Amino acid sequence: MNTALEGVETAPFTPETSPLEVITWALETYPDIAMPSAFNLNGVVLLDLAARAGYRGKVLFVDTGYHFPETLQTRDALAQRYPQLEFKTLNANLPDTAQYLEDVDGCCAVRKVGPLNDYLEQSGPSALLNARSREQASTRAEIPFVETGKRTRINPLAHWTREMLEAYALEHDLPVNPLYWDGFLSVGCWPCTRAVRPGEDARAGRWAGKGKVECGLWVGEKAV
Ligand code: SF4
């Protein structure tokens, strides 16, 4: 199956369109839209913007069993701050094994991509709100506001820089994962995440030295 995603030329946006305008358009166009999130800086900013735009739907978090305690605390703080949203944690229910050490692609497939794909197949939202931005990594440098594929993905933060995201989070006193301020610019599972070094892009600390840059949720044959 070809799961390549392409930008939608008809979406009424320019690079200067604000994330709030994109979200407002998405909520009107896709009333059943859902929002997967790992509660990184981008995700926390998107969540706040979506709530301000009137989003009242699901926030889907996949618990791989290997998250940092700080990430789970961030999820809980957000759930408390936004009671109008429906926070849902998905779990692969797998035993704690050392599988990730041998096969990171396989581990992500069963612990992360599989649970979200299964849930989306059952619950069937037509579109997803997604927090990726172009500046995060070279693999994301061309992300459009709207992608089509197995499901439509709306990327309201596509053109925001890290400085803009940080400024927004600080201005609105958002509960950012405390690891972020220690250099974990993208926080995933603890066995596969390290702090970013000066000059590296935001996702350089994910699967460092393992020849992997994306978990498979957004690219590849099994992408949601
Ligand atoms: Fe497994 Fe690492 Fe992927 Fe987490 S990030 S699901 S531990 S391979």
PDB file of C-alpha atoms and ligand atoms in Angstrom:
ATOM      1  CA  MET A   1       0.000   0.000   0.000  1.00  0.00           C
ATOM      2  CA  ASN A   2       1.296   3.434  -0.877  1.00  0.00           C
ATOM      3  CA  THR A   3       1.135   5.539   2.266  1.00  0.00           C
ATOM      4  CA  ALA A   4       3.129   8.473   0.934  1.00  0.00           C
ATOM      5  CA  LEU A   5       1.637  11.752   2.056  1.00  0.00           C
ATOM      6  CA  GLU A   6       1.284  14.828  -0.060  1.00  0.00           C
ATOM      7  CA  GLY A   7       0.355  18.397   0.705  1.00  0.00           C
ATOM      8  CA  VAL A   8      -3.158  19.470  -0.170  1.00  0.00           C
ATOM      9  CA  GLU A   9      -2.882  22.312  -2.662  1.00  0.00           C
ATOM     10  CA  THR A  10      -6.442  23.469  -2.081  1.00  0.00           C
ATOM     11  CA  ALA A  11      -6.051  24.201   1.631  1.00  0.00           C
ATOM     12  CA  PRO A  12      -6.426  27.982   2.004  1.00  0.00           C
ATOM     13  CA  PHE A  13      -3.078  28.650   3.659  1.00  0.00           C
ATOM     14  CA  THR A  14       0.214  30.431   3.157  1.00  0.00           C
ATOM     15  CA  PRO A  15       3.352  29.888   5.274  1.00  0.00           C
ATOM     16  CA  GLU A  16       2.304  32.975   7.251  1.00  0.00           C
ATOM     17  CA  THR A  17      -1.073  31.512   8.249  1.00  0.00           C
ATOM     18  CA  SER A  18      -1.178  31.264  12.044  1.00  0.00           C
ATOM     19  CA  PRO A  19      -1.499  27.877  13.772  1.00  0.00           C
ATOM     20  CA  LEU A  20      -4.747  29.047  15.367  1.00  0.00           C
ATOM     21  CA  GLU A  21      -6.270  29.721  11.926  1.00  0.00           C
ATOM     22  CA  VAL A  22      -5.172  26.301  10.700  1.00  0.00           C
ATOM     23  CA  ILE A  23      -6.644  24.595  13.756  1.00  0.00           C
ATOM     24  CA  THR A  24      -9.917  26.506  13.446  1.00  0.00           C
ATOM     25  CA  TRP A  25     -10.166  25.425   9.790  1.00  0.00           C
ATOM     26  CA  ALA A  26      -9.374  21.824  10.760  1.00  0.00           C
ATOM     27  CA  LEU A  27     -12.035  21.687  13.490  1.00  0.00           C
ATOM     28  CA  GLU A  28     -14.665  22.920  11.039  1.00  0.00           C
ATOM     29  CA  THR A  29     -13.523  20.648   8.214  1.00  0.00           C
ATOM     30  CA  TYR A  30     -12.955  17.489  10.268  1.00  0.00           C
ATOM     31  CA  PRO A  31     -15.323  17.531  13.286  1.00  0.00           C
ATOM     32  CA  ASP A  32     -14.182  14.039  14.342  1.00  0.00           C
ATOM     33  CA  ILE A  33     -10.485  14.967  14.366  1.00  0.00           C
ATOM     34  CA  ALA A  34      -8.277  13.406  17.080  1.00  0.00           C
ATOM     35  CA  MET A  35      -4.896  14.440  18.487  1.00  0.00           C
ATOM     36  CA  PRO A  36      -2.121  11.922  19.214  1.00  0.00           C
ATOM     37  CA  SER A  37       0.558  13.409  21.470  1.00  0.00           C
ATOM     38  CA  ALA A  38       3.774  12.519  23.277  1.00  0.00           C
ATOM     39  CA  PHE A  39       3.605  15.841  25.167  1.00  0.00           C
ATOM     40  CA  ASN A  40       6.856  17.254  23.865  1.00  0.00           C
ATOM     41  CA  LEU A  41       7.225  21.043  23.569  1.00  0.00           C
ATOM     42  CA  ASN A  42       5.455  21.046  20.196  1.00  0.00           C
ATOM     43  CA  GLY A  43       2.675  18.844  21.510  1.00  0.00           C
ATOM     44  CA  VAL A  44       2.039  20.959  24.598  1.00  0.00           C
ATOM     45  CA  VAL A  45       1.855  24.144  22.509  1.00  0.00           C
ATOM     46  CA  LEU A  46      -0.485  22.512  20.000  1.00  0.00           C
ATOM     47  CA  LEU A  47      -2.702  21.234  22.769  1.00  0.00           C
ATOM     48  CA  ASP A  48      -3.067  24.702  24.273  1.00  0.00           C
ATOM     49  CA  LEU A  49      -3.780  26.289  20.887  1.00  0.00           C
ATOM     50  CA  ALA A  50      -6.340  23.600  20.056  1.00  0.00           C
ATOM     51  CA  ALA A  51      -8.114  24.092  23.381  1.00  0.00           C
ATOM     52  CA  ARG A  52      -8.252  27.852  22.705  1.00  0.00           C
ATOM     53  CA  ALA A  53      -9.707  27.140  19.248  1.00  0.00           C
ATOM     54  CA  GLY A  54     -12.479  25.104  20.850  1.00  0.00           C
ATOM     55  CA  TYR A  55     -11.165  21.557  20.466  1.00  0.00           C
ATOM     56  CA  ARG A  56     -12.995  19.194  22.810  1.00  0.00           C
ATOM     57  CA  GLY A  57     -11.921  15.835  21.412  1.00  0.00           C
ATOM     58  CA  LYS A  58      -9.468  13.080  22.273  1.00  0.00           C
ATOM     59  CA  VAL A  59      -5.797  13.435  23.154  1.00  0.00           C
ATOM     60  CA  LEU A  60      -4.176  10.056  22.489  1.00  0.00           C
ATOM     61  CA  PHE A  61      -0.981   9.056  24.298  1.00  0.00           C
ATOM     62  CA  VAL A  62       0.748   5.738  23.629  1.00  0.00           C
ATOM     63  CA  ASP A  63       2.357   4.352  26.765  1.00  0.00           C
ATOM     64  CA  THR A  64       5.197   2.140  25.538  1.00  0.00           C
ATOM     65  CA  GLY A  65       6.125   1.150  29.077  1.00  0.00           C
ATOM     66  CA  TYR A  66       9.440   2.987  28.719  1.00  0.00           C
ATOM     67  CA  HIS A  67       8.487   6.610  29.242  1.00  0.00           C
ATOM     68  CA  PHE A  68      10.368   8.842  31.650  1.00  0.00           C
ATOM     69  CA  PRO A  69       8.408   9.561  34.860  1.00  0.00           C
ATOM     70  CA  GLU A  70       8.588  13.249  33.881  1.00  0.00           C
ATOM     71  CA  THR A  71       6.647  12.511  30.698  1.00  0.00           C
ATOM     72  CA  LEU A  72       3.868  10.760  32.596  1.00  0.00           C
ATOM     73  CA  GLN A  73       3.776  13.646  35.078  1.00  0.00           C
ATOM     74  CA  THR A  74       3.484  16.079  32.166  1.00  0.00           C
ATOM     75  CA  ARG A  75       0.564  14.102  30.780  1.00  0.00           C
ATOM     76  CA  ASP A  76      -1.160  14.200  34.169  1.00  0.00           C
ATOM     77  CA  ALA A  77      -0.558  17.941  34.565  1.00  0.00           C
ATOM     78  CA  LEU A  78      -2.049  18.586  31.135  1.00  0.00           C
ATOM     79  CA  ALA A  79      -5.079  16.408  31.843  1.00  0.00           C
ATOM     80  CA  GLN A  80      -5.696  18.444  34.969  1.00  0.00           C
ATOM     81  CA  ARG A  81      -5.229  21.757  33.161  1.00  0.00           C
ATOM     82  CA  TYR A  82      -7.534  20.893  30.256  1.00  0.00           C
ATOM     83  CA  PRO A  83     -10.508  18.986  31.735  1.00  0.00           C
ATOM     84  CA  GLN A  84     -12.540  19.807  28.614  1.00  0.00           C
ATOM     85  CA  LEU A  85     -10.341  17.417  26.610  1.00  0.00           C
ATOM     86  CA  GLU A  86     -10.565  13.630  26.722  1.00  0.00           C
ATOM     87  CA  PHE A  87      -7.118  12.237  27.555  1.00  0.00           C
ATOM     88  CA  LYS A  88      -6.749   8.596  26.604  1.00  0.00           C
ATOM     89  CA  THR A  89      -3.682   6.422  27.223  1.00  0.00           C
ATOM     90  CA  LEU A  90      -3.160   3.497  24.857  1.00  0.00           C
ATOM     91  CA  ASN A  91      -0.989   0.595  25.911  1.00  0.00           C
ATOM     92  CA  ALA A  92       0.534  -2.324  24.045  1.00  0.00           C
ATOM     93  CA  ASN A  93       0.302  -4.419  27.246  1.00  0.00           C
ATOM     94  CA  LEU A  94       3.617  -6.094  26.516  1.00  0.00           C
ATOM     95  CA  PRO A  95       5.988  -7.483  29.147  1.00  0.00           C
ATOM     96  CA  ASP A  96       9.091  -5.471  29.972  1.00  0.00           C
ATOM     97  CA  THR A  97      11.727  -7.113  27.781  1.00  0.00           C
ATOM     98  CA  ALA A  98      15.066  -6.057  26.323  1.00  0.00           C
ATOM     99  CA  GLN A  99      13.673  -6.271  22.805  1.00  0.00           C
ATOM    100  CA  TYR A 100      14.383  -2.604  22.130  1.00  0.00           C
ATOM    101  CA  LEU A 101      18.100  -3.232  22.473  1.00  0.00           C
ATOM    102  CA  GLU A 102      18.107  -5.641  19.551  1.00  0.00           C
ATOM    103  CA  ASP A 103      15.435  -4.326  17.205  1.00  0.00           C
ATOM    104  CA  VAL A 104      14.370  -0.723  17.663  1.00  0.00           C
ATOM    105  CA  ASP A 105      12.167  -0.751  14.556  1.00  0.00           C
ATOM    106  CA  GLY A 106      10.351  -3.848  15.779  1.00  0.00           C
ATOM    107  CA  CYS A 107      10.011  -2.453  19.277  1.00  0.00           C
ATOM    108  CA  CYS A 108       8.509   0.835  18.020  1.00  0.00           C
ATOM    109  CA  ALA A 109       6.201  -1.143  15.738  1.00  0.00           C
ATOM    110  CA  VAL A 110       4.673  -3.199  18.543  1.00  0.00           C
ATOM    111  CA  ARG A 111       4.886  -0.730  21.408  1.00  0.00           C
ATOM    112  CA  LYS A 112       4.031   2.514  19.686  1.00  0.00           C
ATOM    113  CA  VAL A 113       2.737   2.296  16.114  1.00  0.00           C
ATOM    114  CA  GLY A 114       0.645  -0.834  16.659  1.00  0.00           C
ATOM    115  CA  PRO A 115      -1.421   0.411  19.614  1.00  0.00           C
ATOM    116  CA  LEU A 116      -2.210   3.733  17.918  1.00  0.00           C
ATOM    117  CA  ASN A 117      -3.020   2.106  14.591  1.00  0.00           C
ATOM    118  CA  ASP A 118      -5.314  -0.409  16.292  1.00  0.00           C
ATOM    119  CA  TYR A 119      -7.129   2.323  18.168  1.00  0.00           C
ATOM    120  CA  LEU A 120      -7.534   4.511  15.089  1.00  0.00           C
ATOM    121  CA  GLU A 121      -8.837   1.575  13.071  1.00  0.00           C
ATOM    122  CA  GLN A 122     -11.519   0.984  15.701  1.00  0.00           C
ATOM    123  CA  SER A 123     -12.454   4.562  16.513  1.00  0.00           C
ATOM    124  CA  GLY A 124     -12.006   5.879  12.964  1.00  0.00           C
ATOM    125  CA  PRO A 125     -11.286   9.632  13.085  1.00  0.00           C
ATOM    126  CA  SER A 126     -10.961  11.011   9.554  1.00  0.00           C
ATOM    127  CA  ALA A 127      -8.091  13.324  10.471  1.00  0.00           C
ATOM    128  CA  LEU A 128      -5.365  13.853  13.049  1.00  0.00           C
ATOM    129  CA  LEU A 129      -3.975  17.020  14.585  1.00  0.00           C
ATOM    130  CA  ASN A 130      -0.212  16.673  14.594  1.00  0.00           C
ATOM    131  CA  ALA A 131       2.474  18.784  16.282  1.00  0.00           C
ATOM    132  CA  ARG A 132       5.483  18.227  14.006  1.00  0.00           C
ATOM    133  CA  SER A 133       7.388  21.243  12.720  1.00  0.00           C
ATOM    134  CA  ARG A 134       9.852  21.659   9.866  1.00  0.00           C
ATOM    135  CA  GLU A 135      12.716  22.773  12.048  1.00  0.00           C
ATOM    136  CA  GLN A 136      12.738  19.632  14.205  1.00  0.00           C
ATOM    137  CA  ALA A 137      14.740  17.489  11.789  1.00  0.00           C
ATOM    138  CA  SER A 138      15.784  17.235   8.156  1.00  0.00           C
ATOM    139  CA  THR A 139      13.208  14.452   7.746  1.00  0.00           C
ATOM    140  CA  ARG A 140      10.501  17.023   8.558  1.00  0.00           C
ATOM    141  CA  ALA A 141      11.802  19.957   6.505  1.00  0.00           C
ATOM    142  CA  GLU A 142       8.984  19.823   3.943  1.00  0.00           C
ATOM    143  CA  ILE A 143       5.983  19.215   6.177  1.00  0.00           C
ATOM    144  CA  PRO A 144       2.884  21.027   4.814  1.00  0.00           C
ATOM    145  CA  PHE A 145      -0.049  22.258   6.894  1.00  0.00           C
ATOM    146  CA  VAL A 146      -2.210  19.480   5.456  1.00  0.00           C
ATOM    147  CA  GLU A 147      -1.129  15.987   4.402  1.00  0.00           C
ATOM    148  CA  THR A 148      -3.321  13.383   2.804  1.00  0.00           C
ATOM    149  CA  GLY A 149      -2.826   9.643   3.051  1.00  0.00           C
ATOM    150  CA  LYS A 150      -4.412   6.888   5.087  1.00  0.00           C
ATOM    151  CA  ARG A 151      -5.770   9.730   7.208  1.00  0.00           C
ATOM    152  CA  THR A 152      -5.553  13.463   6.714  1.00  0.00           C
ATOM    153  CA  ARG A 153      -2.998  15.025   9.014  1.00  0.00           C
ATOM    154  CA  ILE A 154      -3.131  18.660   9.989  1.00  0.00           C
ATOM    155  CA  ASN A 155       0.222  20.160  11.030  1.00  0.00           C
ATOM    156  CA  PRO A 156      -0.567  23.668  12.358  1.00  0.00           C
ATOM    157  CA  LEU A 157       2.965  24.178  13.752  1.00  0.00           C
ATOM    158  CA  ALA A 158       4.746  23.270  10.514  1.00  0.00           C
ATOM    159  CA  HIS A 159       6.326  26.715  10.161  1.00  0.00           C
ATOM    160  CA  TRP A 160       6.989  27.569  13.797  1.00  0.00           C
ATOM    161  CA  THR A 161      10.569  27.626  15.059  1.00  0.00           C
ATOM    162  CA  ARG A 162      11.784  26.337  18.396  1.00  0.00           C
ATOM    163  CA  GLU A 163      12.158  29.924  19.604  1.00  0.00           C
ATOM    164  CA  MET A 164       8.514  30.638  18.766  1.00  0.00           C
ATOM    165  CA  LEU A 165       7.360  27.477  20.535  1.00  0.00           C
ATOM    166  CA  GLU A 166       9.401  28.225  23.646  1.00  0.00           C
ATOM    167  CA  ALA A 167       8.171  31.823  23.726  1.00  0.00           C
ATOM    168  CA  TYR A 168       4.553  30.672  23.473  1.00  0.00           C
ATOM    169  CA  ALA A 169       5.017  28.060  26.215  1.00  0.00           C
ATOM    170  CA  LEU A 170       6.626  30.566  28.566  1.00  0.00           C
ATOM    171  CA  GLU A 171       4.099  33.313  27.827  1.00  0.00           C
ATOM    172  CA  HIS A 172       1.227  30.976  28.676  1.00  0.00           C
ATOM    173  CA  ASP A 173       3.009  29.179  31.529  1.00  0.00           C
ATOM    174  CA  LEU A 174       2.478  25.767  29.928  1.00  0.00           C
ATOM    175  CA  PRO A 175       3.539  22.592  31.788  1.00  0.00           C
ATOM    176  CA  VAL A 176       6.446  21.634  29.527  1.00  0.00           C
ATOM    177  CA  ASN A 177       8.199  18.341  30.283  1.00  0.00           C
ATOM    178  CA  PRO A 178      10.997  19.426  32.679  1.00  0.00           C
ATOM    179  CA  LEU A 179      13.467  17.263  30.766  1.00  0.00           C
ATOM    180  CA  TYR A 180      13.144  19.696  27.875  1.00  0.00           C
ATOM    181  CA  TRP A 181      14.965  22.420  29.784  1.00  0.00           C
ATOM    182  CA  ASP A 182      17.768  19.899  30.514  1.00  0.00           C
ATOM    183  CA  GLY A 183      18.463  19.494  26.793  1.00  0.00           C
ATOM    184  CA  PHE A 184      16.012  16.732  25.931  1.00  0.00           C
ATOM    185  CA  LEU A 185      14.507  18.744  23.079  1.00  0.00           C
ATOM    186  CA  SER A 186      12.561  15.685  21.944  1.00  0.00           C
ATOM    187  CA  VAL A 187      11.633  13.189  24.639  1.00  0.00           C
ATOM    188  CA  GLY A 188      10.791   9.601  23.774  1.00  0.00           C
ATOM    189  CA  CYS A 189      11.421   6.358  25.645  1.00  0.00           C
ATOM    190  CA  TRP A 190      14.280   6.478  28.146  1.00  0.00           C
ATOM    191  CA  PRO A 191      16.345   3.680  26.513  1.00  0.00           C
ATOM    192  CA  CYS A 192      16.303   5.573  23.193  1.00  0.00           C
ATOM    193  CA  THR A 193      16.629   9.241  24.196  1.00  0.00           C
ATOM    194  CA  ARG A 194      19.575  11.382  25.218  1.00  0.00           C
ATOM    195  CA  ALA A 195      20.000  15.125  25.648  1.00  0.00           C
ATOM    196  CA  VAL A 196      20.825  17.102  22.495  1.00  0.00           C
ATOM    197  CA  ARG A 197      24.294  18.597  22.114  1.00  0.00           C
ATOM    198  CA  PRO A 198      24.931  22.187  20.970  1.00  0.00           C
ATOM    199  CA  GLY A 199      24.373  22.523  17.230  1.00  0.00           C
ATOM    200  CA  GLU A 200      22.370  19.320  16.867  1.00  0.00           C
ATOM    201  CA  ASP A 201      18.770  19.384  15.667  1.00  0.00           C
ATOM    202  CA  ALA A 202      15.932  18.841  18.111  1.00  0.00           C
ATOM    203  CA  ARG A 203      15.553  15.143  17.368  1.00  0.00           C
ATOM    204  CA  ALA A 204      19.254  14.217  17.328  1.00  0.00           C
ATOM    205  CA  GLY A 205      18.889  12.651  20.769  1.00  0.00           C
ATOM    206  CA  ARG A 206      16.350  10.083  19.592  1.00  0.00           C
ATOM    207  CA  TRP A 207      17.789   6.630  18.766  1.00  0.00           C
ATOM    208  CA  ALA A 208      21.252   8.216  18.594  1.00  0.00           C
ATOM    209  CA  GLY A 209      23.744   5.816  17.009  1.00  0.00           C
ATOM    210  CA  LYS A 210      21.016   3.354  16.083  1.00  0.00           C
ATOM    211  CA  GLY A 211      20.453   4.495  12.473  1.00  0.00           C
ATOM    212  CA  LYS A 212      16.873   5.520  13.162  1.00  0.00           C
ATOM    213  CA  VAL A 213      15.276   8.975  13.178  1.00  0.00           C
ATOM    214  CA  GLU A 214      11.504   8.367  13.163  1.00  0.00           C
ATOM    215  CA  CYS A 215       9.433   5.941  15.214  1.00  0.00           C
ATOM    216  CA  GLY A 216       7.203   5.011  12.266  1.00  0.00           C
ATOM    217  CA  LEU A 217       4.030   6.787  13.364  1.00  0.00           C
ATOM    218  CA  TRP A 218       4.372   9.424  10.637  1.00  0.00           C
ATOM    219  CA  VAL A 219       6.542   7.842   7.936  1.00  0.00           C
ATOM    220  CA  GLY A 220       6.841   4.370   6.446  1.00  0.00           C
ATOM    221  CA  GLU A 221       4.436   1.655   5.425  1.00  0.00           C
ATOM    222  CA  LYS A 222       2.636   1.431   8.774  1.00  0.00           C
ATOM    223  CA  ALA A 223       2.360   5.179   9.350  1.00  0.00           C
ATOM    224  CA  VAL A 224      -0.935   6.255  10.849  1.00  0.00           C
TER     225      VAL A 224
HETATM  226 FE1  SF4 B   1      10.975   0.692  21.958  1.00  0.00          FE
HETATM  227 FE2  SF4 B   1      12.807   2.670  21.954  1.00  0.00          FE
HETATM  228 FE3  SF4 B   1      10.741   2.674  20.197  1.00  0.00          FE
HETATM  229 FE4  SF4 B   1      10.342   3.129  22.797  1.00  0.00          FE
HETATM  230  S1  SF4 B   1      11.498   4.418  21.345  1.00  0.00           S
HETATM  231  S2  SF4 B   1       9.083   1.832  21.514  1.00  0.00           S
HETATM  232  S3  SF4 B   1      11.825   1.708  23.761  1.00  0.00           S
HETATM  233  S4  SF4 B   1      12.470   1.211  20.316  1.00  0.00           S
END
